[in-house]
Structure formats: C-alpha cells, structure tokens
CSV table of C-alpha atoms in Angstrom, one decimal:
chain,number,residue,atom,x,y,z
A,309,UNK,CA,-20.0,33.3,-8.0
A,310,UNK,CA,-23.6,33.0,-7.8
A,311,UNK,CA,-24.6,29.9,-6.9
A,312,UNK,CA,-27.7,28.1,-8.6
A,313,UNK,CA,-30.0,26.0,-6.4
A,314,UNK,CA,-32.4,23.8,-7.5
A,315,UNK,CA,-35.2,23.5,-5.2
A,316,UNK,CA,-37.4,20.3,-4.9
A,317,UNK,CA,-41.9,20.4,-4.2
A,318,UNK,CA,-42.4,17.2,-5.1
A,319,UNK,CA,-46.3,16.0,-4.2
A,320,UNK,CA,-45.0,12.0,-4.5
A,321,UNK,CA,-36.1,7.3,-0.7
A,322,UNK,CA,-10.9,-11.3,5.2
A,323,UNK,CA,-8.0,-9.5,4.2
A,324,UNK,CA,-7.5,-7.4,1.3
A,325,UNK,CA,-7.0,-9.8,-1.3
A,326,UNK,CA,-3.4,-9.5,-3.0
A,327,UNK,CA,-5.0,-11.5,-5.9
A,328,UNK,CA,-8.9,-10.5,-6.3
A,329,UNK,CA,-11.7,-13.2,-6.2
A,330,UNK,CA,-13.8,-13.4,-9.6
A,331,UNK,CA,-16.7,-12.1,-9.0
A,332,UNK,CA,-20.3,-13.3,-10.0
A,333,UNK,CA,-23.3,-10.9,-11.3
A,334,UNK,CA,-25.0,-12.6,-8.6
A,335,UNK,CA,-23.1,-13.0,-5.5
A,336,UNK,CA,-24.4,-12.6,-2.0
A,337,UNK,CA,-22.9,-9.7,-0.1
A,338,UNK,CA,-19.6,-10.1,0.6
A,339,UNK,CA,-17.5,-8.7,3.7
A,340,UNK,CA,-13.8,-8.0,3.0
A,341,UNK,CA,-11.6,-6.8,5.4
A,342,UNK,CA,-8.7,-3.6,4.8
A,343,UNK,CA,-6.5,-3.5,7.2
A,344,UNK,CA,-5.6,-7.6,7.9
A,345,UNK,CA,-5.3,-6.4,11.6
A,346,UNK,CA,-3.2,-3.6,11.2
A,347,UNK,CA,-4.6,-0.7,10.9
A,348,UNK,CA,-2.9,2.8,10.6
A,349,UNK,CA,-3.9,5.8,13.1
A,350,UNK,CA,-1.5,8.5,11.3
A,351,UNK,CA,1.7,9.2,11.7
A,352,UNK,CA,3.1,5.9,11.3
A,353,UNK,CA,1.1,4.6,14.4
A,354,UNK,CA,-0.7,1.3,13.8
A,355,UNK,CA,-3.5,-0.5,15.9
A,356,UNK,CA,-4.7,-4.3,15.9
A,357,UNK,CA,-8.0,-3.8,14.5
A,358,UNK,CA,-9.5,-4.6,11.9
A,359,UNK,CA,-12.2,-2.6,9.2
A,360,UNK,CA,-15.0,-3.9,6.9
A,361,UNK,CA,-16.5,-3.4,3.6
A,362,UNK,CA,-19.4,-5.4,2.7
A,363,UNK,CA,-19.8,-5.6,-1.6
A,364,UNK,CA,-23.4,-5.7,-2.8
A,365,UNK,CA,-23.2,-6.5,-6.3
A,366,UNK,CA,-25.8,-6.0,-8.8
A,367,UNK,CA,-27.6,-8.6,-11.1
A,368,UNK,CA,-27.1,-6.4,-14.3
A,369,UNK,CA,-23.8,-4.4,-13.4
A,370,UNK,CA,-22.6,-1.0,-15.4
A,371,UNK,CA,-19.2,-0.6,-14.3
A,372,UNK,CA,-20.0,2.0,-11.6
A,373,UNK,CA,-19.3,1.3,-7.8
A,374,UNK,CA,-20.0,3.5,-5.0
A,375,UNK,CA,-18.2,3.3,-1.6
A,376,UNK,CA,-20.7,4.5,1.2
A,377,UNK,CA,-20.2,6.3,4.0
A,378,UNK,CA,-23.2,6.0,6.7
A,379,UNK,CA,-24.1,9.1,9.2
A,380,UNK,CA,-23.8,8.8,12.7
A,381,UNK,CA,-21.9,12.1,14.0
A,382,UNK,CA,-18.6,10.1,13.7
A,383,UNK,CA,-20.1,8.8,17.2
A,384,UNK,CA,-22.0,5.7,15.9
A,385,UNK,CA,-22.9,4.2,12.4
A,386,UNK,CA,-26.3,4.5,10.5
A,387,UNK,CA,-25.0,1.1,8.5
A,388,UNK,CA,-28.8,0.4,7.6
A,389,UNK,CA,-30.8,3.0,6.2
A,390,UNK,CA,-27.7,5.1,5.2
A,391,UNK,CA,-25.6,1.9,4.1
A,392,UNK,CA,-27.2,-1.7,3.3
A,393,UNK,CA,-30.4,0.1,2.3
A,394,UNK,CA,-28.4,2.8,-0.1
A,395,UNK,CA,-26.9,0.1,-1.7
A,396,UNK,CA,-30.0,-2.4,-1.9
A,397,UNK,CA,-31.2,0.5,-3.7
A,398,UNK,CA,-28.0,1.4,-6.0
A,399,UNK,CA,-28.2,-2.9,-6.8
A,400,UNK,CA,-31.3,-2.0,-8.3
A,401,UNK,CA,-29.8,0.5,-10.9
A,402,UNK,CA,-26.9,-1.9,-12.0
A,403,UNK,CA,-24.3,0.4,-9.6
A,404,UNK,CA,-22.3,-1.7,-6.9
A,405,UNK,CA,-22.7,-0.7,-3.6
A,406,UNK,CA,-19.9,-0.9,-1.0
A,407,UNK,CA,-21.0,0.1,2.6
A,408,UNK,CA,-17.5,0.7,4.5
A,409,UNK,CA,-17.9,0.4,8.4
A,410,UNK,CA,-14.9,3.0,9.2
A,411,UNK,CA,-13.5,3.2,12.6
A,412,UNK,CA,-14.9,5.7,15.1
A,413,UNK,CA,-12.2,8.4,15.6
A,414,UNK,CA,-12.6,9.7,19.0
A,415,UNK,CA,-10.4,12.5,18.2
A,416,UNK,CA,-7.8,10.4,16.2
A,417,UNK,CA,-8.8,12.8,13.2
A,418,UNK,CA,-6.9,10.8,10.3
A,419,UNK,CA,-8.5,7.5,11.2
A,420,UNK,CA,-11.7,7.6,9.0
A,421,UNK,CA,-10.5,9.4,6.2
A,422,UNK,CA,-7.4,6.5,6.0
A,423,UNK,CA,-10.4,4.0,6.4
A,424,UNK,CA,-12.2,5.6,3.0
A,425,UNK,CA,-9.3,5.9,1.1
A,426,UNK,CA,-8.5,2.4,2.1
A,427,UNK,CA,-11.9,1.3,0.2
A,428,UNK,CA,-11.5,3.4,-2.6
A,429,UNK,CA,-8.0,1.7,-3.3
A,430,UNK,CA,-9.4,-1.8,-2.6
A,431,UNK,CA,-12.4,-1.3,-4.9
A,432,UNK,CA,-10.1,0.2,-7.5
A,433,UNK,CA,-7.2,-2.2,-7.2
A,434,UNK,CA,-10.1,-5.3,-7.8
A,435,UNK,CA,-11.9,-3.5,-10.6
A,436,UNK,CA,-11.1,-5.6,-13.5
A,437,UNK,CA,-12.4,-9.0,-11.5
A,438,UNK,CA,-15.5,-7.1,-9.7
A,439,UNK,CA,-16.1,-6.3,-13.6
A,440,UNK,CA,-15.7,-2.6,-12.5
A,441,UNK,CA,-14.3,0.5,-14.7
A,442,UNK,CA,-11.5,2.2,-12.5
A,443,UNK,CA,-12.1,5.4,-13.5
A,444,UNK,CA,-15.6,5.3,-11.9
A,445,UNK,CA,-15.4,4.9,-8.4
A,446,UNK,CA,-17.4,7.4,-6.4
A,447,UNK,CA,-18.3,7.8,-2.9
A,448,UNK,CA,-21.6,8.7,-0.7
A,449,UNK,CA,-22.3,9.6,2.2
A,450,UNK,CA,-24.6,10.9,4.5
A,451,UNK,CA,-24.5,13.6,7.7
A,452,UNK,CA,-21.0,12.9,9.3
A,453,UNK,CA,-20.6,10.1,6.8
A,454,UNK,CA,-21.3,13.0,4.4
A,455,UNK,CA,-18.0,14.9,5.3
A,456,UNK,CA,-16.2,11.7,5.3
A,457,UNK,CA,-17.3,11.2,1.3
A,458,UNK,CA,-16.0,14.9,0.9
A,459,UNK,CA,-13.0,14.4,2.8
A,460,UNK,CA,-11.0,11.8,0.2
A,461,UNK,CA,-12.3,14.1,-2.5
A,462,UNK,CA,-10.4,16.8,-0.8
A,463,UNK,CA,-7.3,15.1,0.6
A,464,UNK,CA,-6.5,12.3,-2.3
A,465,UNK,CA,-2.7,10.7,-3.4
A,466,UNK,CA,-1.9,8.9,-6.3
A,467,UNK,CA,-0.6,5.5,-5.5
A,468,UNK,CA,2.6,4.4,-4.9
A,469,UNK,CA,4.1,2.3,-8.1
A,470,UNK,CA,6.8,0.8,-5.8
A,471,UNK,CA,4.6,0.1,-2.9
A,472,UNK,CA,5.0,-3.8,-2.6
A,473,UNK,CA,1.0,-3.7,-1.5
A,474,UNK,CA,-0.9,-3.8,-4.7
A,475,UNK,CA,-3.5,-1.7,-3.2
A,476,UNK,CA,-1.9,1.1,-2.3
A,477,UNK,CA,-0.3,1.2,-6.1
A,478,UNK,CA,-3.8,3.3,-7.1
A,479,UNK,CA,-5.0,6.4,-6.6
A,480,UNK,CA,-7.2,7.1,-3.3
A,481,UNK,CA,-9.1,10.0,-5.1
A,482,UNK,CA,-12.8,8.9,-6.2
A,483,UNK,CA,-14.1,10.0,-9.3
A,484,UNK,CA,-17.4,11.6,-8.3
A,485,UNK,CA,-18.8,12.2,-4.6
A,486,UNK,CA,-22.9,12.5,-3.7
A,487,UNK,CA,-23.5,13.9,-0.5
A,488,UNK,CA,-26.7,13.8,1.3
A,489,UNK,CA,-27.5,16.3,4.0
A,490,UNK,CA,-23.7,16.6,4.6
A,491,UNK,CA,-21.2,18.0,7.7
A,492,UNK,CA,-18.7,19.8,5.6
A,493,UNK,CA,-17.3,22.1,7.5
A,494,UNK,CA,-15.4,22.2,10.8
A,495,UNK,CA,-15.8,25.9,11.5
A,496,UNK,CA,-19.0,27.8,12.5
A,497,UNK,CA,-22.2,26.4,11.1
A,498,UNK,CA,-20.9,22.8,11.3
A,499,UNK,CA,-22.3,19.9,13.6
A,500,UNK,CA,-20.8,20.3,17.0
A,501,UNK,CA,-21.1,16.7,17.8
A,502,UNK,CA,-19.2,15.4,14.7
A,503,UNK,CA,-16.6,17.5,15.1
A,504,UNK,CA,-15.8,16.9,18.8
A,505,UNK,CA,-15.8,13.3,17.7
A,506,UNK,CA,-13.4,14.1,14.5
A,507,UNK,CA,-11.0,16.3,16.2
A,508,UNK,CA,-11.3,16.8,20.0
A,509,UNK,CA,-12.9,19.1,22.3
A,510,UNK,CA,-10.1,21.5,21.8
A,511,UNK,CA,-8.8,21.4,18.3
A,512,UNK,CA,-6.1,23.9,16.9
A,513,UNK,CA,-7.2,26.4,14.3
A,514,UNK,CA,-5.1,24.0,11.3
A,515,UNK,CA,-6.7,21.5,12.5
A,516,UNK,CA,-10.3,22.8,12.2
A,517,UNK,CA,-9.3,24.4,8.8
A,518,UNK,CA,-7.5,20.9,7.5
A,519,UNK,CA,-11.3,19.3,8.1
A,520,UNK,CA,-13.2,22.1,6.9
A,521,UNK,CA,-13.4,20.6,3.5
A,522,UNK,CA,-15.1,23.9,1.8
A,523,UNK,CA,-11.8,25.3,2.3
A,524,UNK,CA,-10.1,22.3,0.3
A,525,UNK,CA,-11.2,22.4,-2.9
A,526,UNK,CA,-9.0,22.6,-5.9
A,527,UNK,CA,-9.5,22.1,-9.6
A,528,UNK,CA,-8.5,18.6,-8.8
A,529,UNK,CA,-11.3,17.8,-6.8
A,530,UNK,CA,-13.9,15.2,-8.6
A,531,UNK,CA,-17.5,16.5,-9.3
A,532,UNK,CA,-20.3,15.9,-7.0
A,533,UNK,CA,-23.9,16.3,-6.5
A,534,UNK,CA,-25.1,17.0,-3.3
A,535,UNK,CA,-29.1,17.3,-1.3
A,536,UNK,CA,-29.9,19.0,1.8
A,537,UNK,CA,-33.4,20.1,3.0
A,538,UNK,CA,-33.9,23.7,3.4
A,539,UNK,CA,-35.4,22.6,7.3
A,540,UNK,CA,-32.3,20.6,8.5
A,541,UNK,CA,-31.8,22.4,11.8
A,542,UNK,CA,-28.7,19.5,13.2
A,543,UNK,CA,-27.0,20.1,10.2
A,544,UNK,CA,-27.8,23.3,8.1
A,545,UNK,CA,-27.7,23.4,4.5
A,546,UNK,CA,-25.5,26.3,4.4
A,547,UNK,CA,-22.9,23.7,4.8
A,548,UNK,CA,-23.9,21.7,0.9
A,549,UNK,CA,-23.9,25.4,-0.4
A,550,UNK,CA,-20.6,26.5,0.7
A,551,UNK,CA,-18.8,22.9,-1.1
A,552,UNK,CA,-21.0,23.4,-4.1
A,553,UNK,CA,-19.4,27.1,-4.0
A,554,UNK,CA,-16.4,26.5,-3.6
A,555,UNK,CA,-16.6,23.7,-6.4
A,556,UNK,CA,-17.8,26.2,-8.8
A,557,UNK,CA,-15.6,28.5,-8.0
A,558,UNK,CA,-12.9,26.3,-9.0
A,559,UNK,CA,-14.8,25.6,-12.3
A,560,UNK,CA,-15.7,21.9,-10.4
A,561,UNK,CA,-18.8,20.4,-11.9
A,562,UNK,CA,-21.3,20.2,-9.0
A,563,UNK,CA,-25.0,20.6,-8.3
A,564,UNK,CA,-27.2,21.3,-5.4
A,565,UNK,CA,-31.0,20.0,-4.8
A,566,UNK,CA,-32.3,22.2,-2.2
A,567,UNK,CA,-35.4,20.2,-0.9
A,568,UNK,CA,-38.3,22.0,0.2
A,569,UNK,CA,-38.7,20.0,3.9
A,570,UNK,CA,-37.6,17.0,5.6
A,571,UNK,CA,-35.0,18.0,8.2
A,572,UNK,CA,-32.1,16.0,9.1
A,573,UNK,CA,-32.4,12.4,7.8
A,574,UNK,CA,-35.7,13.4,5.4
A,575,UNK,CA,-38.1,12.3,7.3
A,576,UNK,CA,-36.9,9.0,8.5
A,577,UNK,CA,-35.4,8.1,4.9
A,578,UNK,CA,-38.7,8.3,3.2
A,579,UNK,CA,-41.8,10.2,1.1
A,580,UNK,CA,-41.6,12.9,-1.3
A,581,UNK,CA,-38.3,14.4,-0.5
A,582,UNK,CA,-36.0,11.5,-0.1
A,583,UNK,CA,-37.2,10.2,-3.5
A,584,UNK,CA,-36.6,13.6,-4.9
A,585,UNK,CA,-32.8,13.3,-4.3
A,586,UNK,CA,-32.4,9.5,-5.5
A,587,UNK,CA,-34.2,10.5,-8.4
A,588,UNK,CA,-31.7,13.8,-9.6
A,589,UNK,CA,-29.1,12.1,-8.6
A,590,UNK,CA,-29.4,8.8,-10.6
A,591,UNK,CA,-29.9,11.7,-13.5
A,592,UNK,CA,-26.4,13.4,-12.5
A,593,UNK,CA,-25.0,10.6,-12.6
A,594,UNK,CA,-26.5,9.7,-16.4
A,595,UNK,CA,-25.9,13.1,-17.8
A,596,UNK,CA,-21.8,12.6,-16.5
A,597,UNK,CA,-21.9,8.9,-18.6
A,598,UNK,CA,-21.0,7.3,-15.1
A,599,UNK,CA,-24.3,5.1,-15.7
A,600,UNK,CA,-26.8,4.4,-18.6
A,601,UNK,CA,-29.5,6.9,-19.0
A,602,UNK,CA,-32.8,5.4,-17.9
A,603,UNK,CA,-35.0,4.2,-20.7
C-alpha cells in the first residue's frame, strides 16, 4: 500500500488508589504510585520497587488524558522536555497529561511495557473522578519512549472482571498513540542502544520480532499519528513509515508528518519543526473528536 507522507517547510515545540481521590480542575501535579512496592518483572517474578506517574491536570479539562512516555534509549529518562514540558503544554489545550517514570529494563524486556499498561489502567480505572472519558486515553511518547507508546498499542488485554484489583478490571489498550521521532522496530534500522537496553546484547530472533512492533499490528490496534524528521540519523524515520504501513495496511487510521529537518530531538525541542508536529497533531486529534476543534 502506498503510503502518503506529509511533509512539513514551515518558516515559523502513593499507591494506586482502590477508591480514586476527587479531583480539582486546578490541582497541583500529583505523583501516584503503581505498583505499592511490588512490582512485576514477567513471568510471575516480582521486585520491591516502586513506579510513578505524576498527573498534570488542566484548568479547563475535555475529557482526554494522555500517558507519556519520555526518550532516553531505555537507558535514562528525558522526564523534562519529553515529559513535564509535553504535558505543561497538553495542560494548555484542556488534555491531561500523565508523565509515567517506567523502570529501566536492563534486558528485563517486559518490564516497561507492564509499567505503561500499568498507567493506562490506573488512568482508566480513575476516569470518572479525574473527570476523564475512558474511552479516550492515549499514549505518547518520544525516541525509545516512542516504542514504548507503540508497544501497549500492540500488546493490549482486556481486564480481568474477577481480578479483586480494581485496576486491573480495564482494558490496558489506549485509544489513540502519538509518537514523535519513534524506535519501532527491533530488527535492522532500529536504535542499537535501545534495543540492547530492551532485550540484551544477544536477543533470540522471537524475541526481536515480539518488540518489533511494525510487525504487531492488527486491525485492533488504536489509531496514531506519528512525526519524524527526514534528517534523524540516531533514529531513522524509516522506522515511523514502516508502523504507519503497517497501520494502513490493516485499514488502521494513522498519519505521518515527515519534517523537513531537525534530526533526533528537533533541534533541542524547539523552532519551526517541533511546532510543526504539536500543531498537526492537536488537529489529528480534533478531526478524531478526541478534543474540541480549535476556534
């Protein structure tokens, strides 16, 4: 299927609470913890650690919340310009932002993706007191934190009716993804780094193809928007192009802004290019109803 790119020259960036607080239109940001201490690694392992959201709530909220996903080649975390700054900025377009500080995996391959769908559930589960619509809960995220926002849209569950945790009753799948110069795949073309975090030095071929989210879309996946520069030499933009592919060819609703420069990180998370993709992307996410079209 041919894929259409639009291309960008623009001359102008606790514990989880059984029984949710009530939320204010106004409230500082708020950390809440996951995992209360006990936090799974896969395969029915467990560590004592704990994991963090922080909720930035809007003055004027619409009913969408975001989870974000920062960068950092699954090696660090990029929780300012790429989390507390995304969602400074969503606060200003009546979206809630919630900036999820996931666990470094050093080859434990399942533990951020359990750390994201974690957050989903959480934000999910507290909708109706964050004054939230359940059925519009996305997730961003940027470089490595990029593959992690495509990785719950690619490996979701439904929740568990019997499950005596409340949260883990809803679904883990997000309802729309935005990905911003993302690692997608695992396989050739990908980011070396972030995948010798992810999965080891030495990974098996499943392994690599379980990761290599391109080659886990279905018809079930949600619909996402996605921006890469054409220059991005750390992490091509081939990477964006084969998801939005692989969307389409699954008759997946997705687009992909092809900016005209900027490399990895656009510039340092400013100028022409990184206001290109804020600004299409607040318009994606108006033309799908999941805010209010701009006046």
């Amino acid at each position: 299927m041919r894929l259409t790119i639009t291309i960008a020259f623009l001359a102008l960036f606790v514990s989880p609470p059984t029984t949710p607080a009530q939320a204010t239109p106004d409230a500082k940001p708020e950390r809440i913890a996951l995992w209360n201490k006990r936090a799974p690694i896969g395969d029915g392992a467990f560590e004592q650690t704990e994991v963090w959201i922080t909720l930035h709530r809007p003055q004027e909220p619409n009913g969408t919340a975001i989870v974000i996903c920062p960068g950092g080649g699954y090696g660090t975390l990029v929780v300012g310009p790429e989390g507390h700054g995304i969602a400074a900025w969503l606060n200003r377009h009546g979206i809630e932002g919630v900036v999820l500080e996931y666990r470094l995996p050093k080859g434990r391959s399942q533990v951020p993706l359990l750390d994201a769908q974690r957050a989903i559930r959480t934000v999910r589960a507290n909708a109706k007191m964050w004054k939230l619509d359940p059925e519009r809960i996305g997730i961003m995220g940027f470089s490595a934190g990029g593959h992690l926002a495509s990785t719950p849209g690619t490996h979701f569950a439904a929740g568990d009716a019997a499950a005596a945790d409340p949260i883990q009753r809803v679904s883990s799948r997000p309802d729309f993804m935005i990905l911003v110069y993302p690692v997608i795949t695992m396989g050739a073309g990908g980011h070396q780094g972030s995948r010798n975090n992810l999965l080891g030095k030495t990974p098996d071929a499943k392994l690599v193809e379980r990761f290599s989210n391109e080659q886990q879309v279905t018809a079930k996946t949600p619909p996402a928007f996605l921006a890469h520069a054409k220059d991005d030499r750390p992490v091509p933009p081939e990477n964006s192009k084969m998801f939005c592919e692989a969307l389409r060819a699954n008759k997946v609703p997705a687009e992909y802004l092809e900016l005209g420069s900027g490399g990895h990180g656009l510039n340092g998370y400013k100028g022409p290019m990184w206001d290109a993709w804020q600004k299409r992307s607040l318009a994606w996410l108006a033309e799908r109803k999941l805010v209010p079209a701009p006046e």
